[in-house]
XYZ file of C-alpha atoms in Angstrom:
718
model
C 47.011 -40.074 76.772
C 45.532 -36.952 77.428
C 47.109 -36.463 80.723
C 50.281 -37.203 79.718
C 50.148 -34.259 77.184
C 49.001 -31.915 80.054
C 52.725 -32.655 82.047
C 54.102 -29.479 80.247
C 51.262 -27.269 81.647
C 51.387 -28.199 85.004
C 54.448 -27.459 84.591
C 54.771 -24.017 85.772
C 52.360 -23.471 88.620
C 54.295 -26.996 90.214
C 57.297 -25.104 89.738
C 56.638 -22.440 91.631
C 54.710 -24.300 94.467
C 57.497 -25.663 95.590
C 59.953 -22.805 95.067
C 57.746 -21.106 97.309
C 57.504 -24.639 99.563
C 60.988 -23.829 99.922
C 61.099 -20.670 101.065
C 58.567 -21.186 103.416
C 60.418 -23.492 104.870
C 63.983 -21.708 104.522
C 62.226 -19.020 106.929
C 60.572 -21.292 109.203
C 64.323 -23.304 109.754
C 65.968 -19.696 110.260
C 63.597 -17.896 112.349
C 64.070 -21.048 114.668
C 67.862 -21.110 114.356
C 69.109 -17.065 115.230
C 68.885 -16.499 118.225
C 67.365 -12.574 119.700
C 69.139 -10.159 119.137
C 69.472 -7.093 120.503
C 66.935 -4.501 120.136
C 65.777 -2.988 116.714
C 67.074 0.220 115.876
C 64.379 3.302 115.737
C 64.255 3.828 112.161
C 63.694 0.141 111.863
C 60.787 0.262 114.665
C 59.282 2.944 112.110
C 58.961 1.367 109.061
C 58.074 -1.311 109.934
C 55.268 0.452 112.229
C 54.247 2.207 109.187
C 53.091 -1.136 107.100
C 50.267 -0.736 110.630
C 48.638 2.350 108.965
C 45.404 1.567 106.764
C 46.539 4.859 104.485
C 49.244 2.607 103.819
C 48.316 -0.933 102.968
C 45.216 0.092 100.743
C 47.546 1.643 98.989
C 49.974 -1.121 98.292
C 47.226 -3.834 97.370
C 46.260 -0.954 94.827
C 49.894 -1.159 93.667
C 49.695 -4.807 93.897
C 46.681 -5.118 91.593
C 47.613 -2.133 89.122
C 50.992 -3.628 88.561
C 48.679 -7.274 88.131
C 46.824 -5.890 85.822
C 49.560 -4.347 83.404
C 52.396 -7.896 83.559
C 48.719 -9.700 82.958
C 48.200 -9.117 78.561
C 44.674 -8.782 77.343
C 42.252 -11.751 76.690
C 42.458 -10.584 72.601
C 46.908 -10.719 73.180
C 46.620 -13.781 74.542
C 44.176 -16.231 72.985
C 46.458 -14.863 68.966
C 47.241 -17.612 66.733
C 51.108 -17.609 66.434
C 51.942 -17.060 63.652
C 54.501 -20.652 61.203
C 58.001 -19.031 61.722
C 56.834 -19.033 65.550
C 55.275 -22.740 65.562
C 58.251 -23.438 62.654
C 60.701 -22.352 66.117
C 58.710 -23.965 68.898
C 58.739 -26.840 66.996
C 62.547 -26.632 66.548
C 62.823 -26.169 70.269
C 60.761 -29.246 70.948
C 62.323 -31.617 68.620
C 65.926 -30.380 70.376
C 64.823 -31.023 73.683
C 63.453 -34.844 72.698
C 67.576 -35.324 70.909
C 68.721 -34.107 74.149
C 66.643 -35.999 76.634
C 67.469 -39.204 73.679
C 71.162 -38.271 74.381
C 71.568 -37.864 78.322
C 68.266 -40.318 79.129
C 70.582 -42.752 79.992
C 72.364 -40.803 82.766
C 69.198 -39.693 83.657
C 67.721 -43.714 83.804
C 71.743 -44.466 85.963
C 71.128 -41.583 88.408
C 67.160 -42.018 88.772
C 68.246 -45.846 90.050
C 70.867 -45.186 91.921
C 68.493 -42.480 94.154
C 65.419 -46.253 94.323
C 68.729 -47.806 95.213
C 69.078 -46.176 98.240
C 65.642 -46.411 99.446
C 65.721 -50.282 98.797
C 69.238 -50.543 100.887
C 67.402 -48.485 103.507
C 64.341 -51.012 103.194
C 66.155 -54.248 103.448
C 67.014 -54.647 99.443
C 63.449 -55.594 99.177
C 62.503 -54.687 95.038
C 59.228 -52.294 94.533
C 58.618 -55.199 91.678
C 58.297 -58.642 94.292
C 56.381 -55.709 96.893
C 53.764 -55.127 93.613
C 53.390 -58.634 92.831
C 53.017 -59.764 96.971
C 50.247 -57.006 97.517
C 48.470 -57.811 94.645
C 47.883 -61.079 95.425
C 46.703 -60.481 98.736
C 44.496 -57.405 97.137
C 43.247 -60.902 95.222
C 43.255 -63.152 97.726
C 40.448 -59.860 99.423
C 38.768 -59.829 96.875
C 38.620 -64.088 96.426
C 37.133 -63.574 100.237
C 34.430 -60.992 99.177
C 33.648 -62.731 96.171
C 32.807 -66.664 98.203
C 30.984 -64.039 100.798
C 28.781 -62.318 98.146
C 27.369 -66.171 96.617
C 23.976 -64.670 97.431
C 24.326 -61.821 95.860
C 25.654 -63.262 92.676
C 22.971 -66.052 92.326
C 20.143 -62.916 93.165
C 21.799 -60.961 90.103
C 22.000 -64.182 87.295
C 18.364 -64.351 88.172
C 17.220 -60.927 88.541
C 14.305 -60.190 85.727
C 14.719 -57.095 82.752
C 11.447 -57.173 81.852
C 10.706 -53.720 82.959
C 12.151 -50.345 83.071
C 12.337 -50.705 86.495
C 14.171 -54.261 87.178
C 16.384 -53.043 84.220
C 17.624 -49.995 86.732
C 17.497 -52.412 89.633
C 19.833 -55.189 88.234
C 21.820 -52.093 87.116
C 22.474 -50.484 90.011
C 22.973 -53.770 91.699
C 25.741 -55.006 89.095
C 27.484 -51.494 89.367
C 27.091 -51.478 93.282
C 28.548 -55.265 93.222
C 31.384 -54.553 90.657
C 32.201 -51.480 92.580
C 32.474 -53.726 95.967
C 34.769 -56.640 94.226
C 37.138 -53.557 92.811
C 37.473 -52.037 96.466
C 37.901 -55.397 97.986
C 40.966 -55.608 96.007
C 42.102 -52.222 96.787
C 41.575 -51.930 100.332
C 43.545 -55.610 100.511
C 46.289 -54.133 98.335
C 47.205 -50.467 99.122
C 45.769 -50.845 102.538
C 47.368 -53.589 103.961
C 50.693 -52.051 101.980
C 50.480 -48.442 103.577
C 50.046 -50.433 106.973
C 53.873 -50.544 106.943
C 55.938 -47.569 107.572
C 58.183 -47.916 103.640
C 60.598 -45.306 101.800
C 59.438 -42.476 100.264
C 60.518 -44.185 96.765
C 59.745 -47.100 97.146
C 56.211 -46.142 98.926
C 55.055 -44.203 96.008
C 56.443 -46.977 93.173
C 54.299 -49.575 95.306
C 51.086 -46.664 95.171
C 50.975 -45.670 92.362
C 51.334 -49.582 90.884
C 49.008 -50.653 92.881
C 46.503 -47.632 91.956
C 46.935 -48.665 87.547
C 46.033 -51.867 88.177
C 43.468 -51.173 90.841
C 41.798 -48.231 88.050
C 42.201 -50.996 85.261
C 40.492 -53.105 86.808
C 37.338 -51.101 87.876
C 37.035 -50.659 84.125
C 36.852 -54.068 83.514
C 34.322 -54.585 85.681
C 32.000 -51.488 84.250
C 33.399 -52.679 81.040
C 31.425 -56.292 81.503
C 28.680 -54.626 83.325
C 27.725 -52.256 80.717
C 29.044 -54.388 77.357
C 27.854 -57.849 78.798
C 30.191 -59.810 76.798
C 28.872 -63.501 78.475
C 24.952 -62.537 77.639
C 23.902 -65.460 76.168
C 25.469 -67.756 78.533
C 24.005 -66.257 81.964
C 21.283 -64.005 80.895
C 22.672 -60.905 81.931
C 21.121 -57.460 80.613
C 23.635 -55.560 77.874
C 23.707 -51.441 78.387
C 24.678 -51.481 74.808
C 23.055 -52.475 72.456
C 25.422 -54.777 70.749
C 26.611 -57.814 69.979
C 28.200 -60.700 72.321
C 30.678 -60.963 69.489
C 31.292 -56.819 69.411
C 30.914 -56.500 73.006
C 33.568 -59.280 74.095
C 36.069 -57.638 72.012
C 35.713 -53.408 72.681
C 35.250 -55.230 77.005
C 38.782 -56.376 75.980
C 40.330 -53.725 74.418
C 39.028 -50.828 76.115
C 40.141 -52.502 79.160
C 43.927 -52.777 78.081
C 43.765 -49.063 76.688
C 42.431 -48.332 80.760
C 45.131 -50.037 82.160
C 47.854 -48.960 80.189
C 46.790 -45.449 80.740
C 47.299 -45.714 84.254
C 50.609 -47.338 84.085
C 51.475 -44.776 82.171
C 50.750 -41.954 84.155
C 51.779 -43.368 86.866
C 55.579 -44.528 85.602
C 55.530 -40.554 84.101
C 54.788 -39.736 87.374
C 57.116 -41.662 88.970
C 59.845 -40.394 87.024
C 59.847 -37.080 88.215
C 60.177 -38.063 91.994
C 62.747 -39.383 90.160
C 64.562 -36.615 89.471
C 63.784 -36.917 85.384
C 63.517 -33.571 83.064
C 60.446 -32.981 81.651
C 62.161 -33.872 77.789
C 62.515 -37.054 78.756
C 59.354 -37.428 81.198
C 57.951 -37.028 77.363
C 60.057 -38.946 75.747
C 58.515 -42.641 77.942
C 55.298 -40.632 77.452
C 55.461 -40.479 73.201
C 57.300 -44.088 73.356
C 54.536 -44.974 75.881
C 51.434 -43.897 73.187
C 52.882 -45.556 70.989
C 51.566 -48.593 72.497
C 47.679 -47.072 72.828
C 47.923 -46.938 69.166
C 48.871 -49.643 68.538
C 46.459 -51.061 70.429
C 43.764 -48.659 69.126
C 44.524 -49.747 64.946
C 44.462 -53.527 66.488
C 40.782 -53.248 67.900
C 39.932 -50.748 64.784
C 40.495 -53.805 62.183
C 39.473 -56.735 63.766
C 37.253 -55.559 65.167
C 33.805 -57.884 64.631
C 31.434 -56.678 61.030
C 27.885 -57.260 60.965
C 28.344 -57.737 57.674
C 29.100 -61.093 55.361
C 32.272 -62.367 54.131
C 29.997 -62.348 50.643
C 28.662 -59.058 50.724
C 30.131 -56.557 48.135
C 30.058 -53.270 50.828
C 32.884 -54.942 52.464
C 35.035 -52.982 50.963
C 33.437 -49.721 52.034
C 34.313 -51.551 55.960
C 38.237 -52.006 54.786
C 38.093 -47.834 53.738
C 36.638 -47.230 57.222
C 39.628 -49.246 58.539
C 42.334 -47.203 56.662
C 41.046 -44.188 57.689
C 40.706 -44.765 61.233
C 43.661 -45.613 61.054
C 45.763 -42.639 59.836
C 42.765 -40.868 62.366
C 45.036 -42.640 64.583
C 48.613 -41.674 63.303
C 47.656 -38.009 62.261
C 46.379 -37.933 66.101
C 49.225 -39.104 67.691
C 52.079 -37.051 65.482
C 49.622 -33.768 66.440
C 50.530 -34.716 69.773
C 53.827 -35.691 69.694
C 54.934 -32.143 67.498
C 53.197 -30.341 71.015
C 50.031 -28.851 67.973
C 47.774 -29.207 71.197
C 45.149 -27.166 70.052
C 44.510 -29.322 66.625
C 45.028 -32.507 68.976
C 42.001 -31.590 70.961
C 40.239 -30.228 68.215
C 40.530 -33.344 66.631
C 39.641 -35.485 69.675
C 36.344 -33.374 70.655
C 35.646 -33.469 66.838
C 34.888 -38.001 66.749
C 34.761 -38.073 70.212
C 31.452 -36.571 70.548
C 29.199 -37.959 67.561
C 30.394 -41.131 68.484
C 29.789 -40.273 71.990
C 26.295 -39.150 71.697
C 25.119 -41.528 69.481
C 26.288 -44.525 72.654
C 24.281 -43.065 74.717
C 20.740 -42.280 72.941
C 21.331 -46.125 72.056
C 22.243 -46.640 75.678
C 19.538 -45.054 76.638
C 16.919 -46.464 74.982
C 17.787 -49.450 75.166
C 17.282 -49.241 79.136
C 14.286 -47.239 79.498
C 12.295 -48.779 76.803
C 9.216 -49.583 77.586
C 7.595 -53.236 77.706
C 4.331 -51.924 75.593
C 6.798 -50.683 72.616
C 8.524 -54.286 72.694
C 5.626 -56.501 72.074
C 3.618 -54.574 69.137
C 6.662 -53.791 67.987
C 7.231 -49.768 67.634
C 9.739 -48.287 69.465
C 8.751 -45.176 71.564
C 10.573 -43.308 73.458
C 9.513 -42.067 76.729
C 9.402 -39.267 78.689
C 12.073 -39.985 80.840
C 14.380 -41.408 77.802
C 14.830 -38.215 76.506
C 14.708 -35.959 79.485
C 17.489 -38.174 80.580
C 19.670 -38.861 76.408
C 19.244 -35.360 76.079
C 20.452 -34.246 79.103
C 23.508 -36.454 78.919
C 23.599 -35.108 75.483
C 23.666 -31.693 76.677
C 26.062 -32.088 79.062
C 28.199 -34.083 76.597
C 28.520 -31.076 74.519
C 29.110 -28.525 77.319
C 32.419 -30.769 77.925
C 33.435 -30.993 75.010
C 33.361 -27.014 75.102
C 35.125 -26.399 78.098
C 37.440 -29.214 77.322
C 37.971 -27.304 73.974
C 37.929 -23.487 75.591
C 40.775 -24.964 78.796
C 43.211 -26.267 75.494
C 43.087 -23.090 73.756
C 43.793 -21.000 76.351
C 40.195 -19.350 76.694
C 38.915 -18.114 79.597
C 35.319 -18.458 79.823
C 34.585 -16.441 83.187
C 36.652 -13.620 81.904
C 34.844 -13.760 78.610
C 31.709 -11.709 80.486
C 34.382 -8.688 81.391
C 35.581 -7.585 78.605
C 33.670 -6.940 75.122
C 34.934 -7.008 71.439
C 33.347 -8.143 68.082
C 34.869 -10.792 68.173
C 34.156 -12.094 72.192
C 30.315 -10.892 71.150
C 30.238 -13.146 69.026
C 31.313 -15.679 70.628
C 28.773 -15.502 73.652
C 25.925 -15.562 71.144
C 27.232 -18.111 69.467
C 27.613 -20.113 73.442
C 24.272 -18.302 74.281
C 22.073 -19.555 70.780
C 23.779 -22.814 71.456
C 21.947 -23.004 74.894
C 18.693 -21.697 73.886
C 18.704 -24.929 70.429
C 19.452 -27.583 73.491
C 16.578 -26.261 75.743
C 13.865 -26.136 73.234
C 15.500 -29.439 71.629
C 14.775 -30.742 74.642
C 11.049 -29.200 75.063
C 10.178 -30.394 71.560
C 11.320 -34.001 71.698
C 9.747 -34.590 75.413
C 5.897 -32.982 73.407
C 6.726 -35.239 70.489
C 7.170 -38.136 72.729
C 3.813 -37.336 75.044
C 1.855 -36.889 71.702
C 3.530 -39.822 69.687
C 2.439 -42.080 72.739
C -0.990 -40.886 73.022
C -1.266 -41.480 68.887
C 0.380 -44.653 69.610
C -2.736 -45.631 72.212
C -4.235 -45.171 69.996
C -4.372 -47.937 67.198
C -6.341 -50.330 69.025
C -9.776 -50.656 67.260
C -12.416 -50.000 69.650
C -16.067 -50.917 69.455
C -17.709 -49.249 66.418
C -19.826 -46.695 67.831
C -19.162 -45.850 70.675
C -17.951 -43.182 72.652
C -14.270 -44.711 73.421
C -14.410 -45.226 69.273
C -15.936 -41.436 69.024
C -12.964 -39.509 70.915
C -10.649 -41.751 69.612
C -11.340 -41.334 66.163
C -10.724 -37.332 67.319
C -7.771 -37.558 68.895
C -5.966 -39.212 66.028
C -7.114 -36.687 63.605
C -6.281 -33.694 65.810
C -2.945 -34.609 66.839
C -1.083 -34.694 64.134
C -2.247 -31.496 63.245
C -1.189 -30.054 67.040
C 1.743 -31.865 66.243
C 3.066 -30.024 62.732
C 2.071 -26.937 64.589
C 3.957 -27.084 68.038
C 7.182 -27.910 65.427
C 6.589 -24.752 63.702
C 6.394 -22.678 66.605
C 9.349 -24.656 68.481
C 11.305 -23.750 64.867
C 10.354 -19.867 65.240
C 11.368 -19.656 68.843
C 14.069 -21.178 68.002
C 15.440 -18.865 65.069
C 13.823 -15.682 66.651
C 15.866 -16.195 70.336
C 19.054 -17.338 68.480
C 19.262 -14.495 66.696
C 17.972 -11.940 69.458
C 21.259 -13.783 71.330
C 23.482 -13.095 68.910
C 23.282 -9.417 69.034
C 20.473 -9.084 65.912
C 17.571 -7.226 66.390
C 14.640 -8.823 65.997
C 11.883 -5.790 66.616
C 12.202 -5.061 63.360
C 12.525 -8.653 62.128
C 8.711 -9.550 63.528
C 7.801 -6.316 61.935
C 8.668 -6.744 59.131
C 8.168 -10.487 59.257
C 4.411 -9.216 59.387
C 4.135 -6.610 56.633
C 5.387 -9.823 54.439
C 2.539 -11.938 55.452
C -0.018 -9.113 54.929
C 1.581 -9.026 50.569
C 1.887 -13.108 51.491
C -2.868 -12.971 52.677
C -3.950 -11.062 49.862
C -1.506 -12.809 47.403
C -2.511 -15.697 48.660
C -6.227 -15.254 50.002
C -7.198 -18.741 48.221
C -4.538 -20.574 50.485
C -5.565 -18.420 53.556
C -8.976 -19.841 52.980
C -8.112 -22.813 53.078
C -6.377 -23.071 55.851
C -8.909 -20.997 57.867
C -11.553 -23.157 56.289
C -10.060 -26.108 57.571
C -9.722 -25.297 61.726
C -13.711 -24.604 61.186
C -14.425 -27.741 60.185
C -11.596 -29.223 62.899
C -13.658 -27.136 65.813
C -16.578 -27.891 64.707
C -16.018 -32.129 64.482
C -17.262 -32.075 60.583
C -15.629 -35.274 60.443
C -12.750 -37.514 61.327
C -9.653 -39.709 60.148
C -11.648 -42.369 58.656
C -15.247 -41.349 58.393
C -16.833 -41.810 55.297
C -18.414 -38.335 54.077
C -19.817 -36.549 50.768
C -19.781 -33.451 49.566
C -20.852 -32.048 46.104
C -18.702 -34.744 43.660
C -16.228 -35.849 46.269
C -16.991 -39.541 48.198
C -14.557 -40.910 50.329
C -12.893 -42.510 53.294
C -10.967 -38.916 55.405
C -7.231 -40.689 55.264
C -5.281 -37.516 56.383
C -5.039 -33.679 56.764
C -2.188 -30.532 56.132
C -2.688 -27.111 56.882
C -5.041 -26.792 53.647
C -6.980 -29.354 52.640
C -7.916 -33.487 52.873
C -7.217 -36.130 51.612
C -10.797 -38.630 50.671
C -9.623 -42.735 49.218
C -13.603 -43.337 47.112
C -14.502 -46.691 47.285
C -13.314 -47.553 44.605
C -9.544 -46.241 45.497
C -9.106 -43.347 43.952
C -7.558 -40.952 45.797
C -9.037 -37.471 45.596
C -7.460 -34.312 47.877
C -10.119 -31.256 48.432
C -8.246 -27.898 49.529
C -10.817 -27.303 52.428
C -12.433 -23.670 51.049
C -14.302 -26.343 48.469
C -15.881 -28.789 50.001
C -18.376 -26.206 51.380
C -22.013 -28.773 52.901
C -20.580 -31.562 54.144
C -22.585 -34.958 54.231
C -20.416 -37.254 57.167
C -21.545 -41.069 56.899
C -20.118 -42.542 59.695
C -22.431 -41.278 62.486
C -24.408 -42.920 65.167
C -26.662 -44.167 63.029
C -28.344 -45.145 60.061
C -31.724 -46.515 58.333
C -31.468 -48.580 55.022
C -34.524 -49.196 53.349
C -35.367 -51.670 51.013
C -38.024 -52.761 48.843
C -39.559 -55.466 47.042
C -42.425 -57.043 45.365
C -44.962 -59.576 45.601
C -47.756 -60.416 43.620
C -51.821 -59.072 44.211
C -52.310 -62.824 45.312
C -49.910 -63.126 47.800
C -50.587 -63.401 51.950
C -49.937 -59.681 53.458
C -49.585 -60.903 57.028
C -47.835 -64.185 56.341
C -44.827 -61.986 54.002
C -45.284 -59.741 57.545
C -44.579 -62.388 60.077
C -42.116 -63.667 57.463
C -39.814 -60.773 57.785
C -39.992 -60.029 61.040
C -38.674 -63.471 62.028
C -36.235 -63.268 59.659
C -35.832 -59.347 61.029
C -35.156 -61.099 64.718
C -33.429 -64.140 63.525
C -30.856 -61.735 62.120
C -31.211 -59.468 65.279
C -29.859 -62.464 67.622
C -27.054 -63.291 64.848
C -23.959 -62.644 66.498
C -22.262 -61.429 63.080
C -24.804 -58.389 63.411
C -25.852 -57.869 66.453
C -23.107 -55.536 67.732
C -23.928 -53.347 65.044
C -27.881 -53.401 64.587
C -29.317 -50.959 66.660
C -33.107 -52.197 65.699
C -33.967 -55.284 64.183
C -35.182 -55.346 60.035
C -39.269 -54.697 59.935
C -42.109 -54.157 56.733
C -43.394 -51.374 57.149
C -46.426 -51.978 54.962
C -47.580 -51.565 51.490
C -45.737 -49.100 49.396
C -47.202 -48.676 46.371
C -49.887 -51.018 44.095
C -47.608 -51.366 41.318
C -47.884 -52.617 37.017
C -47.073 -55.949 38.225
C -47.710 -56.813 42.364
C -47.422 -55.053 45.526
C -44.265 -52.601 46.712
C -43.611 -53.363 50.413
C -41.301 -51.456 51.661
C -38.435 -52.512 55.015
C -36.443 -50.926 57.226
C -33.329 -51.686 59.504
C -31.341 -49.464 61.819
C -27.839 -50.107 62.545
C -23.886 -48.438 62.756
C -22.281 -47.078 59.966
C -21.037 -48.687 56.881
C -22.470 -52.174 58.303
C -26.202 -51.796 56.363
C -24.445 -52.838 53.140
C -23.838 -57.098 54.930
C -27.177 -57.160 56.722
C -28.754 -56.299 53.751
C -27.671 -59.321 51.204
C -28.221 -61.356 54.429
C -31.563 -60.454 54.576
C -32.601 -60.419 50.544
C -31.697 -63.769 50.548
C -33.241 -65.094 53.375
C -36.805 -63.225 52.340
C -36.279 -64.792 49.063
C -35.690 -68.284 50.250
C -38.135 -67.891 52.638
C -41.043 -66.892 50.226
C -40.590 -69.737 47.784
C -40.603 -71.873 50.165
C -44.172 -70.352 51.761
C -45.440 -69.837 47.873
C -45.499 -66.235 48.171
C -44.121 -65.397 44.412
C -42.140 -62.369 43.720
C -43.837 -59.930 41.558
C -42.363 -59.394 37.547
C -43.235 -57.990 35.340
C -46.597 -59.049 32.654
C -47.550 -58.196 29.489
C -51.198 -59.602 27.792
C -51.828 -58.397 24.159
C -54.642 -58.859 22.898
C -55.823 -57.983 19.032
C -53.494 -59.863 17.085
C -51.149 -57.107 15.240
C -53.201 -54.294 16.604
C -51.185 -51.090 17.115
C -52.827 -49.225 19.954
C -52.254 -52.695 21.759
C -48.151 -52.770 21.226
C -47.669 -49.910 22.212
C -49.036 -49.360 24.887
C -47.856 -52.770 25.911
C -43.845 -50.980 25.294
C -45.027 -48.221 27.180
C -46.429 -50.817 30.557
C -42.892 -52.307 30.040
C -40.987 -48.375 30.002
C -42.555 -47.565 33.168
C -41.779 -50.746 35.052
C -38.334 -50.697 34.133
C -37.715 -47.334 35.791
C -39.668 -47.852 38.663
C -37.279 -51.161 39.629
C -34.383 -48.339 38.568
C -35.940 -46.610 41.189
C -36.405 -48.611 43.519
C -33.645 -52.401 43.233
C -34.686 -54.896 45.200
């Protein structure tokens, strides 16, 4: 449809070329037919000799360039929008030409038929439609021959794997190459075989044109077959565009029909010009052919498969969207018919560009997705996918700008040679857009690299190992680096965009510095928090996942911000602590930890036997598969810590990885209690001997002894 609309745009150029060709041929014919005459007069010879003078040639060239510049209107005048009255007059002239074409169309049809009939009679009476059918049959035979020869190729493509990016790219390239060869065999068998013979010019144009349209239709169908793969479930084929099978079959068929009918219409309009039809008559035929495109588009929208089930209430929204698309298609067709080509191209680009960008992103992510992303259920982009996707997006945006500039009559190459406020603004906007596209590409590449590095550190390694410490440090620093780079890229983009728009950023930067100093004085606490956090991170004081304590705050480090840290208490509470309030930090998750335990046995117990039992239990726990990976030194008794009021206090210690001592301590105490009972070693309990009847002094002493024992037990829990 778009190419049919541009016929009017190329009319002056085609007319000029044809006129120049006619004049050139006439001059050659006259020069060849005129016989040499008598010698030219002397004045004529002097006039001809003057043209060989370099000064005269230079003068004539300057005069020609000056006349051309004076005749060419300035860019602002040429691009000035017409007034409403001018637009009304243009539409009136356009409508009158179409009405005249309707009246004169029968006569032009008869005249074109007469031209065609002469070539048919010269060809022996064979109609072009029979020639098209015959050579289509020849092309189908050549296509069948290629199908038979490429049986092994097709068999390999049916079994080709699609697990990795490399396998998908190889399989996709093989399918594209096979589709191109498949359509090429049809083209060579039909058009190539037809051109081997001599045909009348009009018949040659008609047959070759429609054969070319059929080749375009078959090529588009083959490409849609490769990219959409409507039979993917049956043939285990890879679908480039990530849509359902029903949607793939629907759109592959409709898009093939659209391209085929467009090619048929484009060829028809060109052939009508060869048969002598006027431009209004060709426009009338183009608008009628465009109605078929409109019907195909509306039918494709209304009958497209829905992702929603029949019982969902949001199906009303789908119906409303179908009506909106219908109104849009009709409005675009009407803009084309009335000749409002600027609005037509603006409407087409505004609707097609976002869809093309979204479709490109989904397709590139689908082709270049990594296998690791599928295994863990996370969708992670790759650097290649980001570069390809952003590159295609930039190409689409630049192409849309060039297309709109051509449709609106804006010459981008001449914008740099003229200067005006409007042109400076347009140049600045274009430069700012290019800067934003480049910075967007750079930021997405950096973001993908950081996210992939964070994804690689999700797996928990051996507790306490060097790799585990490195992993936790990376997970601590990379999110902060990502936020910092995002702020940096945004600041650079804003500054460069303002600079490209002609804004002096030097005073802006100086003013921002002054404002920053003022804010710094007014928000000293915030600045102190940020700087303190930087030094904590540089000192590697804590990492994400470590348990720390600072003053009355303790808990597991969950995340950071620029000015605070989030601590999760072991009872569930969350502390948001500014860095400046942390002070000295006690990190309980580094390297190793020593857990000390005390038990009290009676004075008559065998100390050596108790020591051997504790040592044996320590070795058993050290060899236990549950505790061996986390135990550094086995449990052992250090000796008698003190002589208590009720028995002997034995002290023990064990060295484990941080956070693993609590489970081992509970198991060890349970085993010691059981072993002591089996070996006759009694744990001491508080006892009070009272003598002297109701002596108050004795009772007071007993109460003091019991209170002292309770205090000791509270200080050293078993």
